Coordinates of C-alpha atoms (C1' of nucleotides) in Angstrom, one line a residue:
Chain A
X11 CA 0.0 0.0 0.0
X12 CA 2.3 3.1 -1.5
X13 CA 0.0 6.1 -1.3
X14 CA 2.6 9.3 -2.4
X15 CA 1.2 12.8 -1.7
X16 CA 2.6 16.1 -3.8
X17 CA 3.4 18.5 -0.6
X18 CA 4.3 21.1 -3.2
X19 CA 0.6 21.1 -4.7
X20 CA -2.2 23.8 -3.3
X21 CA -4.6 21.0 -2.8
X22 CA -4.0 20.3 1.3
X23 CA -2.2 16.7 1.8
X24 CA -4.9 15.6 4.0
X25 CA -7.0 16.0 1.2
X26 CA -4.3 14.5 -1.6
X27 CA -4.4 11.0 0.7
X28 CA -8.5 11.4 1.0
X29 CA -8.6 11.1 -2.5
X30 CA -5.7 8.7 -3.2
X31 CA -7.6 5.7 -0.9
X32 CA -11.0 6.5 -2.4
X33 CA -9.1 6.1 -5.8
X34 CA -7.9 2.6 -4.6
X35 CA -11.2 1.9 -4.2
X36 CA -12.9 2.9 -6.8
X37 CA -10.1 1.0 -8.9
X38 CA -10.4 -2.3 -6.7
X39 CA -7.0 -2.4 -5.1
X40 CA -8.4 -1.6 -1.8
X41 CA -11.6 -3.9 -1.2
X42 CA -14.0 -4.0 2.1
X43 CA -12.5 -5.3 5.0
X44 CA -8.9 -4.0 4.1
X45 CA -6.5 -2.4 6.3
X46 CA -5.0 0.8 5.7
X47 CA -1.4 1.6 6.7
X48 CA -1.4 2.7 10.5
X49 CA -1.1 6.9 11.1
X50 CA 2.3 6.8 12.0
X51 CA 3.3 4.1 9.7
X52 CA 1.4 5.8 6.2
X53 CA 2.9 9.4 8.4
X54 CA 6.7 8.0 8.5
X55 CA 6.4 6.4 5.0
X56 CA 5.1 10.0 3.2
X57 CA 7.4 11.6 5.5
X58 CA 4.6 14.1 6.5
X59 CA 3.2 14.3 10.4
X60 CA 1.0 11.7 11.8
X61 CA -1.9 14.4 12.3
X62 CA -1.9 15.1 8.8
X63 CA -2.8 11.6 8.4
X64 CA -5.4 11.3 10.8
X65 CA -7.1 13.9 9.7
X66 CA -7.5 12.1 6.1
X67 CA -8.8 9.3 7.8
X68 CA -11.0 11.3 10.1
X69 CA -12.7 13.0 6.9
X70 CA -12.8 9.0 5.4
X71 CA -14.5 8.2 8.2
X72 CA -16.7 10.7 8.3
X73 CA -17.6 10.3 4.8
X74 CA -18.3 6.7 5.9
X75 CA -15.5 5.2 2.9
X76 CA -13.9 3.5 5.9
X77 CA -13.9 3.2 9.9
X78 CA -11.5 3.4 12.6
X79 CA -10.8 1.0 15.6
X80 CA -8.6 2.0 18.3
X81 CA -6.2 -0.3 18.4
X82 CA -6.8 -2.3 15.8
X83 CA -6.6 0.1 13.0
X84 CA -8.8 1.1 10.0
X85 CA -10.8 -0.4 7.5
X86 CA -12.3 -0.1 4.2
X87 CA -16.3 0.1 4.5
X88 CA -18.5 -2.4 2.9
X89 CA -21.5 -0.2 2.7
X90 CA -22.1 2.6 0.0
X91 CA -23.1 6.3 0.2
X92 CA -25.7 7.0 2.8
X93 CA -26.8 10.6 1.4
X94 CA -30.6 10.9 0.3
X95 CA -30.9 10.2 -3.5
X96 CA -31.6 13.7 -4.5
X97 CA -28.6 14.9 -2.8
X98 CA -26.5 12.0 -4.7
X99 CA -28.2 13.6 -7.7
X100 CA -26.7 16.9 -7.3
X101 CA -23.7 16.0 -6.3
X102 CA -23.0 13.8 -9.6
X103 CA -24.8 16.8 -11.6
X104 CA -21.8 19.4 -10.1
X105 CA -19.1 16.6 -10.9
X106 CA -20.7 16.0 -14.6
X107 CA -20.7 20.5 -14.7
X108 CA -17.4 20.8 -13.6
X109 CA -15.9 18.2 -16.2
X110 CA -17.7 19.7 -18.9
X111 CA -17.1 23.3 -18.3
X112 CA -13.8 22.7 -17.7
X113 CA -13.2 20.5 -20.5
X114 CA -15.1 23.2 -22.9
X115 CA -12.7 25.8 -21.4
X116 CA -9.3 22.8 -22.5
X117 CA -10.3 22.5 -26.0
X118 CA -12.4 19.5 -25.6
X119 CA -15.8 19.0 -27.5
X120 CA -18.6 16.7 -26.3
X121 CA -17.1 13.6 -28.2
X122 CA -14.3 14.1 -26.7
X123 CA -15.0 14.2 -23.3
X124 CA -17.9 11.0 -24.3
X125 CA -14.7 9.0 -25.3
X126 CA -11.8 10.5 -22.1
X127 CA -14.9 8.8 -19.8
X128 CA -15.3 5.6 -22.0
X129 CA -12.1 4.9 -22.4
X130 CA -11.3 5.5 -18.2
X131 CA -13.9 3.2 -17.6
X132 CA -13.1 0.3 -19.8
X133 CA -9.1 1.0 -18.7
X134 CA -10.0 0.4 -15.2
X135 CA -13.4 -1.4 -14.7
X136 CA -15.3 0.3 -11.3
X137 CA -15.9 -2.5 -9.1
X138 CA -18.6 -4.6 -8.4
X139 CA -20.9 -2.4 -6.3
X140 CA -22.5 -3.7 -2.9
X141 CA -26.0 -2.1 -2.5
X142 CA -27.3 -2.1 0.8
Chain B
X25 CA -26.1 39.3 -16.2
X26 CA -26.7 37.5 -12.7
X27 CA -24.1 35.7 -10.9
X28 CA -24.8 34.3 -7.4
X29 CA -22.1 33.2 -5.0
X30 CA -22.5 31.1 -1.5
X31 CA -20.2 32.8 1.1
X32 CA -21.1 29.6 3.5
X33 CA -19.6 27.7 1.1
X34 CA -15.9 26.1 1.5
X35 CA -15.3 27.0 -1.6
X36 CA -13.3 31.0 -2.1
X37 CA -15.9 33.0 -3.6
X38 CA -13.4 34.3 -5.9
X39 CA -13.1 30.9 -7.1
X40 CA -16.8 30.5 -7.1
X41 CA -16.9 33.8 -10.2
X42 CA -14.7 32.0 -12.0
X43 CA -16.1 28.9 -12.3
X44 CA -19.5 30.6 -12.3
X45 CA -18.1 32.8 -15.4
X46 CA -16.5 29.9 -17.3
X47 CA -19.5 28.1 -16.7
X48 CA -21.8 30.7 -18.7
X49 CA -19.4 31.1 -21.6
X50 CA -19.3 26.9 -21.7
X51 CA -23.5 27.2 -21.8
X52 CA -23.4 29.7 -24.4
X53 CA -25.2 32.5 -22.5
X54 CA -21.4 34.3 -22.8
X55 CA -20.1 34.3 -26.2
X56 CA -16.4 36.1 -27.4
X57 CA -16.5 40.3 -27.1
X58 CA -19.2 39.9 -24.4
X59 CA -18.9 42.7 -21.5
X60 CA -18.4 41.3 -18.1
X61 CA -20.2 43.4 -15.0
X62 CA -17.7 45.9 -13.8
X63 CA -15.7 45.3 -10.5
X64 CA -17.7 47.5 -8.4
X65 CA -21.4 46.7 -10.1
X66 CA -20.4 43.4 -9.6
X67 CA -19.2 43.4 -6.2
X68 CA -22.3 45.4 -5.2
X69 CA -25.1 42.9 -6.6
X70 CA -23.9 40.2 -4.8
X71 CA -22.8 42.1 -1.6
X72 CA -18.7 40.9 -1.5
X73 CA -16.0 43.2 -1.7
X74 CA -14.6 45.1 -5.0
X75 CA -11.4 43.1 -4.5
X76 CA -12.3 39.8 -4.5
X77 CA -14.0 40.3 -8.0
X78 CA -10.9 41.7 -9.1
X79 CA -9.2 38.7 -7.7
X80 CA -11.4 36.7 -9.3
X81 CA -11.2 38.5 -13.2
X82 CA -7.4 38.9 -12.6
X83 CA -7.5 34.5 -12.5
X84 CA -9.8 34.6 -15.6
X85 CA -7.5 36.6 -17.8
X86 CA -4.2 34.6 -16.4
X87 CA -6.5 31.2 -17.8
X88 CA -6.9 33.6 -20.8
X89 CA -10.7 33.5 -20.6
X90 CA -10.9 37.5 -20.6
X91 CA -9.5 40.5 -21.2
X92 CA -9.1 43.1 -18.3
X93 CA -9.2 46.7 -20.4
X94 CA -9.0 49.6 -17.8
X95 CA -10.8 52.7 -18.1
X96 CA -13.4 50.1 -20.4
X97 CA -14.3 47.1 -18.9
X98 CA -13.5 43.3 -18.8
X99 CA -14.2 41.2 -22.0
X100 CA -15.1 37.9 -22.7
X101 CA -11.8 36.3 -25.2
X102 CA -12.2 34.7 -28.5
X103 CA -9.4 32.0 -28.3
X104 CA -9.2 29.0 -26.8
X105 CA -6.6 27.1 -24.8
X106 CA -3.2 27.9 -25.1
X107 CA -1.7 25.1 -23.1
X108 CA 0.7 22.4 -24.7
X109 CA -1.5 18.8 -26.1
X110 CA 0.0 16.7 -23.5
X111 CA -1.1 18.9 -20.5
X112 CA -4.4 19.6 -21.9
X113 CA -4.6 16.0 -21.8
X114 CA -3.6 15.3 -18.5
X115 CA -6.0 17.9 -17.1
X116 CA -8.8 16.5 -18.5
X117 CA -7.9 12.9 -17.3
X118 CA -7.6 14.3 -14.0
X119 CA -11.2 15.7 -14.2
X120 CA -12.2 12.6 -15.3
X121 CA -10.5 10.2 -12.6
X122 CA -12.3 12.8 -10.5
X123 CA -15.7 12.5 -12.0
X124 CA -15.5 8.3 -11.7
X125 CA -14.0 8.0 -8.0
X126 CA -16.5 10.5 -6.9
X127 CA -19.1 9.2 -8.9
X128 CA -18.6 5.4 -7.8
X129 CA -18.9 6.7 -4.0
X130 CA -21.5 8.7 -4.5
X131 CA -22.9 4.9 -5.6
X132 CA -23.3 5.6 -9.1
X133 CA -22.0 2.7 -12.0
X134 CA -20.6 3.0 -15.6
X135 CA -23.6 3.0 -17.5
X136 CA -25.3 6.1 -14.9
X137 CA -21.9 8.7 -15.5
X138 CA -22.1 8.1 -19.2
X139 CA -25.8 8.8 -19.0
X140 CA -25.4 11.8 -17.1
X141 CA -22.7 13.0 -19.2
X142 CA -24.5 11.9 -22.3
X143 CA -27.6 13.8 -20.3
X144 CA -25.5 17.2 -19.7
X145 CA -24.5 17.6 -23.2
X146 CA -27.8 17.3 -24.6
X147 CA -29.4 19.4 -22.5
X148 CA -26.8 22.3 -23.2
X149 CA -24.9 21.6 -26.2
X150 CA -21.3 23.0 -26.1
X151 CA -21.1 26.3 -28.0
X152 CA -18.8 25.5 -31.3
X153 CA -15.0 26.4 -31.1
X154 CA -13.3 28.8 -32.4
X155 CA -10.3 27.0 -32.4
X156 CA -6.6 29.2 -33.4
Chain C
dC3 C1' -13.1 69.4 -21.5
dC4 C1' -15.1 67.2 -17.8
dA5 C1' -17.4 64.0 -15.1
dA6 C1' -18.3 59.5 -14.3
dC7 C1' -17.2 55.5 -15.2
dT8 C1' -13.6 51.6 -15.9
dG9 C1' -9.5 48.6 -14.1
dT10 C1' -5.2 48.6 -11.0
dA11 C1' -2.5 48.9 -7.0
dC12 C1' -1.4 49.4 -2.8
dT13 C1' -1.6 48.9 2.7
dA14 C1' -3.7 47.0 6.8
dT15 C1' -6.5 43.9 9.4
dT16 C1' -9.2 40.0 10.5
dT17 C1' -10.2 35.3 10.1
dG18 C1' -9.7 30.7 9.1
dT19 C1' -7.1 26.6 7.4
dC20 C1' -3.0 23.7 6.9
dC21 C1' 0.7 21.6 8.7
dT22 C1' 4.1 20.6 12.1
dA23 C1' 5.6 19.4 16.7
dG24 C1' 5.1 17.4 21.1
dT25 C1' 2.7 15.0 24.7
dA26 C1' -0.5 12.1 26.6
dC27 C1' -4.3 8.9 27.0
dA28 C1' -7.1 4.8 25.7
dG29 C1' -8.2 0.6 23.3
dT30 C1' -6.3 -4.0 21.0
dC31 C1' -3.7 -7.9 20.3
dG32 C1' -0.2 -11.4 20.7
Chain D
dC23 C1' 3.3 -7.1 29.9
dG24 C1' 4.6 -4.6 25.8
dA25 C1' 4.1 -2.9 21.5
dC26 C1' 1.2 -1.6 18.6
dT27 C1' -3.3 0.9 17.3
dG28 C1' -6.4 5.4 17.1
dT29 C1' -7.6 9.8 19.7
dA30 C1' -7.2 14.2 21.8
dC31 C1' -5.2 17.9 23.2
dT32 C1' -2.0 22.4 23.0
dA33 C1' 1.0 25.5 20.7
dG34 C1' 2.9 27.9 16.9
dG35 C1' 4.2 29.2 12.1
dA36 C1' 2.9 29.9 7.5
dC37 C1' -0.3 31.0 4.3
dA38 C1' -4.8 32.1 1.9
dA39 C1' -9.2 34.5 1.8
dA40 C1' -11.9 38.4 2.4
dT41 C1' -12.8 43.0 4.0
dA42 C1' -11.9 48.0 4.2
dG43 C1' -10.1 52.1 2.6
dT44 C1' -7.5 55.0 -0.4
dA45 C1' -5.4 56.4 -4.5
dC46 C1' -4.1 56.3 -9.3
dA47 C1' -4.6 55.7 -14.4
dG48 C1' -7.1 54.8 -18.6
dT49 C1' -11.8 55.2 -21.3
dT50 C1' -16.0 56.9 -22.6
dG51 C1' -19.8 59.9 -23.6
dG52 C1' -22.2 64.2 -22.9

DNA sequence: CCAACTGTACTATTTGTCCTAGTACAGTCG
DNA sequence: CGACTGTACTAGGACAAATAGTACAGTTGG
């Protein structure tokens, strides 16, 4: 489990490692029931502080992508988002808008974007999903 | 010309405008040699401060989306992106990557973001390109 | 020409976030 | 017991965001 973080980048590193282990899962290298690296470990590893860390997997868990267990350490969720539908809905509209205005403002036309999205998703198949 | 912005949100308003700018010119409802609202009109209608629409215009023209013209105004640009192909590219597979691992969390599968891509662009086709 | 508008450029202050550092406590597991 | 887990503080430095106020410079239209 090799999660790198850019410390030069504006995005905050909390937020970099947030992303990375949702990206793990969304790929299928991290599956329910896995264990991430320990704070200090993942903190020693990325050479970054161990609060930095834990407040990645504080937002994780708050987000409910994993949990956390004193002692033992923490683990990918089975379950999937818990929001209300309409507020999944929205959500997925502002992600849809964002690529598309921002692709517009690249030099991309619709095809384009159609096929960049095709071509992630057959690259890297999204997991089975587990519907509670 | 009516742009809203939520100071609640998490999001810097500044960044907010642009988005909200870019957003209009990917719908259509801005096209090349439109007139932005002036700093101050601007700043007044939705109750921020003069600076942080400068702020905000001062990031649109660095993306090269306007023209700041003093004494006249700010001006919506013809051109399009002037960055090289292979960092275009990588841009718009990072909004991508972002669109799927957001999208699978948010519980959403293959088929439902290329519908709601699919969905966007129908709605609001992109405006043609006036490509240099 | 002049008045009223444009953007631009400062300085100063406040507020909040990010990150680091250090220490300490509490639960788990072999 | 001992070594590992996460958790919870405090403190401080660095930085970004936003506000407020003032001033200057270019443009436009009456």
């Amino acid at each position: 489990m090799r999660l790198r973080v850019d410390p030069t980048s504006p995005e905050p590193i909390f937020e970099q490692l947030v992303f990375r282990v949702k990206e793990a899962i969304a790929q299928g290298s991290l599956v329910g029931g896995d264990r991430l690296p320990s704070v200090r470990e993942l903190a020693r590893d990325a050479s970054i502080n161990p609060n930095t860390v834990a407040r990645a997997y504080e937002a994780l868990e708050a987000e409910g992508v994993i949990v956390r267990r004193q002692g033992s350490g923490c683990f990918v969720t089975e379950k999937g988002s818990s929001l209300a539908t309409n507020e999944r809905k929205r959500r997925l509209d502002a992600l849809v808008q964002r690529l598309v205005t921002e692709g517009f403002h690249l030099g991309f036309g619709a095809r384009e974007l159609r096929d960049a999205l095709a071509e992630r998703l057959s690259a890297t198949p999204l997991p089975p999903r587990r519907d509670s």
